Structures are given as structure tokens and as C-alpha cells.
Short mmCIF file of C-alpha atoms in Angstrom, two decimals:
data_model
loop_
_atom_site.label_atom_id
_atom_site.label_comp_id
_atom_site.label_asym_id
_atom_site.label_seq_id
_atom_site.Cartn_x
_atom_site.Cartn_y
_atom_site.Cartn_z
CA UNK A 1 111.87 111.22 78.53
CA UNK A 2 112.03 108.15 76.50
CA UNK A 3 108.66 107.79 74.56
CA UNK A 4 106.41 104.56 74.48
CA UNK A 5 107.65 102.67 72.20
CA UNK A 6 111.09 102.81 73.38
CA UNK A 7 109.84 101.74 76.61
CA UNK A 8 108.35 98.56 74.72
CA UNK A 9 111.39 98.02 72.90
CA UNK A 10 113.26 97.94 76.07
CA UNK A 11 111.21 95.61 77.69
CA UNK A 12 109.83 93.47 75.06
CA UNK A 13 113.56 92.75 73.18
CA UNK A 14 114.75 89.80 75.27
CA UNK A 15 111.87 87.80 74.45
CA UNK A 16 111.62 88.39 70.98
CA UNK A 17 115.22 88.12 70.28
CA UNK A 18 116.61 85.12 71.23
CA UNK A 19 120.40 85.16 73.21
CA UNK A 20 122.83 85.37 69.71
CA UNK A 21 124.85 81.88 69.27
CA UNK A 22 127.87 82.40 71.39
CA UNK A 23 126.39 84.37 74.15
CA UNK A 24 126.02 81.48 76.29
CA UNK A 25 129.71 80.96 76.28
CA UNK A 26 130.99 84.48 76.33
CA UNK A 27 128.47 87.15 78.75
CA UNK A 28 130.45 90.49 76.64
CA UNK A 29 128.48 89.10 73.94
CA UNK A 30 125.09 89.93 75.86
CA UNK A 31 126.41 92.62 76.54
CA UNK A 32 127.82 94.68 73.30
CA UNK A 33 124.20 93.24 71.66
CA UNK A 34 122.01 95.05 74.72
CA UNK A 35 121.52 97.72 72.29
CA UNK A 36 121.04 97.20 68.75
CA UNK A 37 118.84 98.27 65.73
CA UNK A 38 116.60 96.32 63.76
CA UNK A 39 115.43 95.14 60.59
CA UNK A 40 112.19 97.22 60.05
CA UNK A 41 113.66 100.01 61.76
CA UNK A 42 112.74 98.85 65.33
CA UNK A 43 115.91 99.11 67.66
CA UNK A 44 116.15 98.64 71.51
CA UNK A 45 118.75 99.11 74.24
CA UNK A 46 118.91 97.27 77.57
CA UNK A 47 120.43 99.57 79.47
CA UNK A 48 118.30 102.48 78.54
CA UNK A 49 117.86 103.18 82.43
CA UNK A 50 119.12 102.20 86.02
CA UNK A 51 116.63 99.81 86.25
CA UNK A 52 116.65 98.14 83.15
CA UNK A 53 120.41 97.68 83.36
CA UNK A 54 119.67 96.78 87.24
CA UNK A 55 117.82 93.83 85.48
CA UNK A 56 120.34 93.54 82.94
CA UNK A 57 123.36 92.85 85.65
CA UNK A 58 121.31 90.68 87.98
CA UNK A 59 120.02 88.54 85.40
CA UNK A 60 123.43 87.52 84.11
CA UNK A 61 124.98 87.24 87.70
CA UNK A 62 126.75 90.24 87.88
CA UNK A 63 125.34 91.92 90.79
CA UNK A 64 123.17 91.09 93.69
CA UNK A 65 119.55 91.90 93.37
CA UNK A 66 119.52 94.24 96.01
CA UNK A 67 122.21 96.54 94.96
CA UNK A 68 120.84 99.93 93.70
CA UNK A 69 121.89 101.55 90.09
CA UNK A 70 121.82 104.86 89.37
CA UNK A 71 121.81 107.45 85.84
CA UNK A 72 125.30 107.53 86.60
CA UNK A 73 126.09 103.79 87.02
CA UNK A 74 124.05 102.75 83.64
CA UNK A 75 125.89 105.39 82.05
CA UNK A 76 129.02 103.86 82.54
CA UNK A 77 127.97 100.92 81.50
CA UNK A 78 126.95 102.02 78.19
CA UNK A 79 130.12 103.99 77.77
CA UNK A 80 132.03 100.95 78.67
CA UNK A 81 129.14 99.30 76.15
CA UNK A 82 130.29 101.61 73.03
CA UNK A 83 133.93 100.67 73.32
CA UNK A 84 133.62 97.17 73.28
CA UNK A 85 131.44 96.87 70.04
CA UNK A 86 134.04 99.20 68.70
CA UNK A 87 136.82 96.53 69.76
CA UNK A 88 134.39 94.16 67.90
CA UNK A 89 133.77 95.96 65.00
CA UNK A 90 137.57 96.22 64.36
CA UNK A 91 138.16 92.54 64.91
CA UNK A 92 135.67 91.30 62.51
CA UNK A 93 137.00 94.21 60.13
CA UNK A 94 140.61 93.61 60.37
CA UNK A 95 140.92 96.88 60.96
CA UNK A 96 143.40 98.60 63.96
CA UNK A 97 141.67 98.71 67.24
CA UNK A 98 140.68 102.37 68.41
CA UNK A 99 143.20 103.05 71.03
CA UNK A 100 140.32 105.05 73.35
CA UNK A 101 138.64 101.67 73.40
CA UNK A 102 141.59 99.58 74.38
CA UNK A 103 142.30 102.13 76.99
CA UNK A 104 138.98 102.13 78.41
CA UNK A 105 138.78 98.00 78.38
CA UNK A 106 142.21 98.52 80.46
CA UNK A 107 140.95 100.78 82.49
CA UNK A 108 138.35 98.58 83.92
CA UNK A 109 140.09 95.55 83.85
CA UNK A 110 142.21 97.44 85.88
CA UNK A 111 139.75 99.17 88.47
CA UNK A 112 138.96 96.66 90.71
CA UNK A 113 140.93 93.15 91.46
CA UNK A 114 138.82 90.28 89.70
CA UNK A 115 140.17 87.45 91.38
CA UNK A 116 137.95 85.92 94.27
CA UNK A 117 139.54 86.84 97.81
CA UNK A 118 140.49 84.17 100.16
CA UNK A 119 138.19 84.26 103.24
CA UNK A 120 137.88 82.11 106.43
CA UNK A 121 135.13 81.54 108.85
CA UNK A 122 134.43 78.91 111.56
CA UNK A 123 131.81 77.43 109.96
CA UNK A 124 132.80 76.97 106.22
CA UNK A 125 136.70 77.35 106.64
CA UNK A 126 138.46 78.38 103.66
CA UNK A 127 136.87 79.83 100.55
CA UNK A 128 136.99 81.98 98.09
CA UNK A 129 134.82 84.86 97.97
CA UNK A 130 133.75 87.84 95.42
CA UNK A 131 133.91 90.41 98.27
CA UNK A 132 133.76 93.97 97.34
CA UNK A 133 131.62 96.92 99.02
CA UNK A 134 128.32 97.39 97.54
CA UNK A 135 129.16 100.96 96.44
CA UNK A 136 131.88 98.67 93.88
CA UNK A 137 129.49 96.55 92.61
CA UNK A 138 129.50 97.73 89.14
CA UNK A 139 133.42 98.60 89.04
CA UNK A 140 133.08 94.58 89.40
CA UNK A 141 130.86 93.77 87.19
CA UNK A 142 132.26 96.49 84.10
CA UNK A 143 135.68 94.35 85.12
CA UNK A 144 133.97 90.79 84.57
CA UNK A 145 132.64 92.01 81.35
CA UNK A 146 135.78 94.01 79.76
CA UNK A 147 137.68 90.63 81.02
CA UNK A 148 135.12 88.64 79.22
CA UNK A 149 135.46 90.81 75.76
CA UNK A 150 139.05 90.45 75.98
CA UNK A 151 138.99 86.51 76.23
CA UNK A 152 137.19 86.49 73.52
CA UNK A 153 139.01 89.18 71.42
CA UNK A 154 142.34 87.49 71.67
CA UNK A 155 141.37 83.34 72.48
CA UNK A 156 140.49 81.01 69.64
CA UNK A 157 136.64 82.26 68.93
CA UNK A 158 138.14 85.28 68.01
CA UNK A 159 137.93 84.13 64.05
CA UNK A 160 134.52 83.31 64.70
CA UNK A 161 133.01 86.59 65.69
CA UNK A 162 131.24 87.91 63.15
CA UNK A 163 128.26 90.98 62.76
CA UNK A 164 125.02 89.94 61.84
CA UNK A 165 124.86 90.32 58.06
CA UNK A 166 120.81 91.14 57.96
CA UNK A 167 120.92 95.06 57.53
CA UNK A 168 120.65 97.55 59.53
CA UNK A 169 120.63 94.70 62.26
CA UNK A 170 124.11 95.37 63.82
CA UNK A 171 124.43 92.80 66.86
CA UNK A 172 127.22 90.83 66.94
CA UNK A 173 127.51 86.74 67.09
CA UNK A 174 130.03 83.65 66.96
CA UNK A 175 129.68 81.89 63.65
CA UNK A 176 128.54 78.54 64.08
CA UNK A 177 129.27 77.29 60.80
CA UNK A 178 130.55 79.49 57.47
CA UNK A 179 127.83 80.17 56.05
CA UNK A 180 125.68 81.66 59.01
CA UNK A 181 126.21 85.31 59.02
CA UNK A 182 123.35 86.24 61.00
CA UNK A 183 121.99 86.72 64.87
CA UNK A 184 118.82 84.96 65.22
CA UNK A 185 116.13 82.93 63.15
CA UNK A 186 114.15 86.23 62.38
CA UNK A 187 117.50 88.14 60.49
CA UNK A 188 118.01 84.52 58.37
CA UNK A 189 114.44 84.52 57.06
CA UNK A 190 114.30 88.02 56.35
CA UNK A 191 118.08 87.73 54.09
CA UNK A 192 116.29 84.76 52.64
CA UNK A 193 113.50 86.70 51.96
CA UNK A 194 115.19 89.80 50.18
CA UNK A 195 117.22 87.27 48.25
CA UNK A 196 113.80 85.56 46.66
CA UNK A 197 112.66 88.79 46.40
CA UNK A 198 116.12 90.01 44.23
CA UNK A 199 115.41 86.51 42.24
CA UNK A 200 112.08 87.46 41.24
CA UNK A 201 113.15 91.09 40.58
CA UNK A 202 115.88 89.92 38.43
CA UNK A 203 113.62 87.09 36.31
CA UNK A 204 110.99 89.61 35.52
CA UNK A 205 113.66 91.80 34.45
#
């Protein structure tokens, strides 16, 4: 059973951490950061349990509302989770891709077709529709999100991906210029503040 504070930490982390730059253009972002640890030693993760990563799914349009998750379900998607920060990790450092992780990207890419179906009915005609059976729901939505990571793994942000460079915070972020190296206003002022505090430490030296 997870204790109290990790229940707070769960529920409390999308307000006091702000969507990294970049997540509003790429959703895997959101995603590999739904777990991460903290400066201070406070960490979180957003798909802790079937409802939380119920919330998780629906709130980024991956799922409808009424579709049920269960243990099984959210642990899939925190497996799936793990290998895509470890595609991450190796891009921003330079380092070979694990091959478990590019095999389990494939393998959900793979799972399910992505594309929308063409559909007719009397009333609307042609469209195109994301029709799958409920009990599929998150085979589509892992597929969206290992298609996302890969568009952004091999597409021309892929130089901008960086980790957030406040330790321990480990979530991950586009850079949006070259000097900013970090996730959210809260992990700038506290590298600012342990490099005053290294200043100070070195003058009284």
C-alpha cells in the first residue's frame, strides 16, 4: 500500500510542476516525465495506480473517460514508461540505444494499427474514425505514445532534448535556448541558488 505522502505526491505533482517546455508539442514527453524525483528528495509518479493513469490517459486524449484501467493496464504503461526514458537517456547521452527498449517501442507501435479507419454513415458520410474495441483502448494509446517518442527521437527536436540538469531532478525537456538545462522555474532557481551558494563558499574560502 502506497503511504500518504506518496498519495500527495501523486496527486499534488501536476500542479506544482508545470508541463516541461516541449511537452505541448510532443505528449511522450508527458509521458516519460509522469514519474520523476525531486530536488529535496520529493519524487512522484502519475501512473502509480489504475486510476491515476485513468486520469493520466483521459486528460491528454488518449482514452475515453469511461473506459476502465486496471493493475494490469497501468502496469504496462509504466513498463512501456521505463523504456522510453531509457531511449531518452541514450539520446541525450550519445550513447547506443538499449535494444530491449527499441524492441518494446516496436512492439507497440506495432500492436495495434494507428491510422484512423475509414467509416461511413448516412448522416455524416465519409470520415475517419479512431475505432478500436474498448478492451484495446490502451494497446492504442501505448501505440500513440511509443509513435510520439519515436518522432521525436529521430525528427529535428531530437538535438534539443535534453535532462533537466537540477540534481537528482531527472525529467526530461526540449531546450529552448542553450543555456537552459532545466525542467521548470523551481529546478532554475534552485541551480541558481547552489551556484551563489558555491560563490560564497568559495570567497570565504
Amino acid at each position: 500500500m502506497r503511504g500518504v505522502d506518496d498519495a500527495l505526491a501523486t496527486d499534488v505533482a501536476p500542479t506544482a510542476l508545470p508541463p516541461v517546455p516541449g511537452a505541448d508539442r510532443y505528449r511522450s514527453l508527458d509521458f516519460a516525465d509522469t514519474a520523476a524525483t525531486l530536488p529535496a528528495g520529493q519524487s512522484y509518479d502519475l501512473l502509480a495506480t489504475p486510476e491515476s493513469a485513468m486520469r493520466w490517459l483521459a486528460a491528454h486524449g488518449l482514452t475515453a473517460p469511461e473506459v476502465q484501467l486496471y493493475e494490469f493496464c497501468a502496469q504496462r504503461m509504466r513498463t512501456l514508461r521505463g523504456h522510453v526514458r531509457a531511449l531518452f537517456t541514450a539520446r541525450v547521452d550519445g550513447a547506443p540505444p538499449p535494444e530491449e527498449s527499441l524492441r518494446a517501442v516496436n512492439e507497440a507501435l506495432t500492436a495495434v494499427p494507428t491510422a484512423p479507419l475509414l467509416a461511413w454513415d448516412g448522416a455524416q458520410g465519409l470520415r475517419r474514425v479512431q475505432a478500436h474495441p474498448t478492451d484495446q483502448a490502451v494497446n492504442h494509446a501505448l501505440a500513440t505514445l511509443a509513435a510520439d517518442a519515436a518522432d521525436l527521437l529521430t525528427g529535428p527536436d531530437a538535438d534539443t532534448l535534453a535532462a533537466c540538469g537540477s540534481a537528482p531532478c531527472d525529467r526530461f525537456l526540449l531546450r529552448t535556448h542553450g543555456r537552459r538545462h532545466w525542467c521548470s522555474i523551481r529546478c532554475g532557481d534552485s541551480v541558481r541558488a547552489a551556484r551563489a551558494y558555491a560563490r560564497r563558499s568559495g570567497a570565504s574560502d
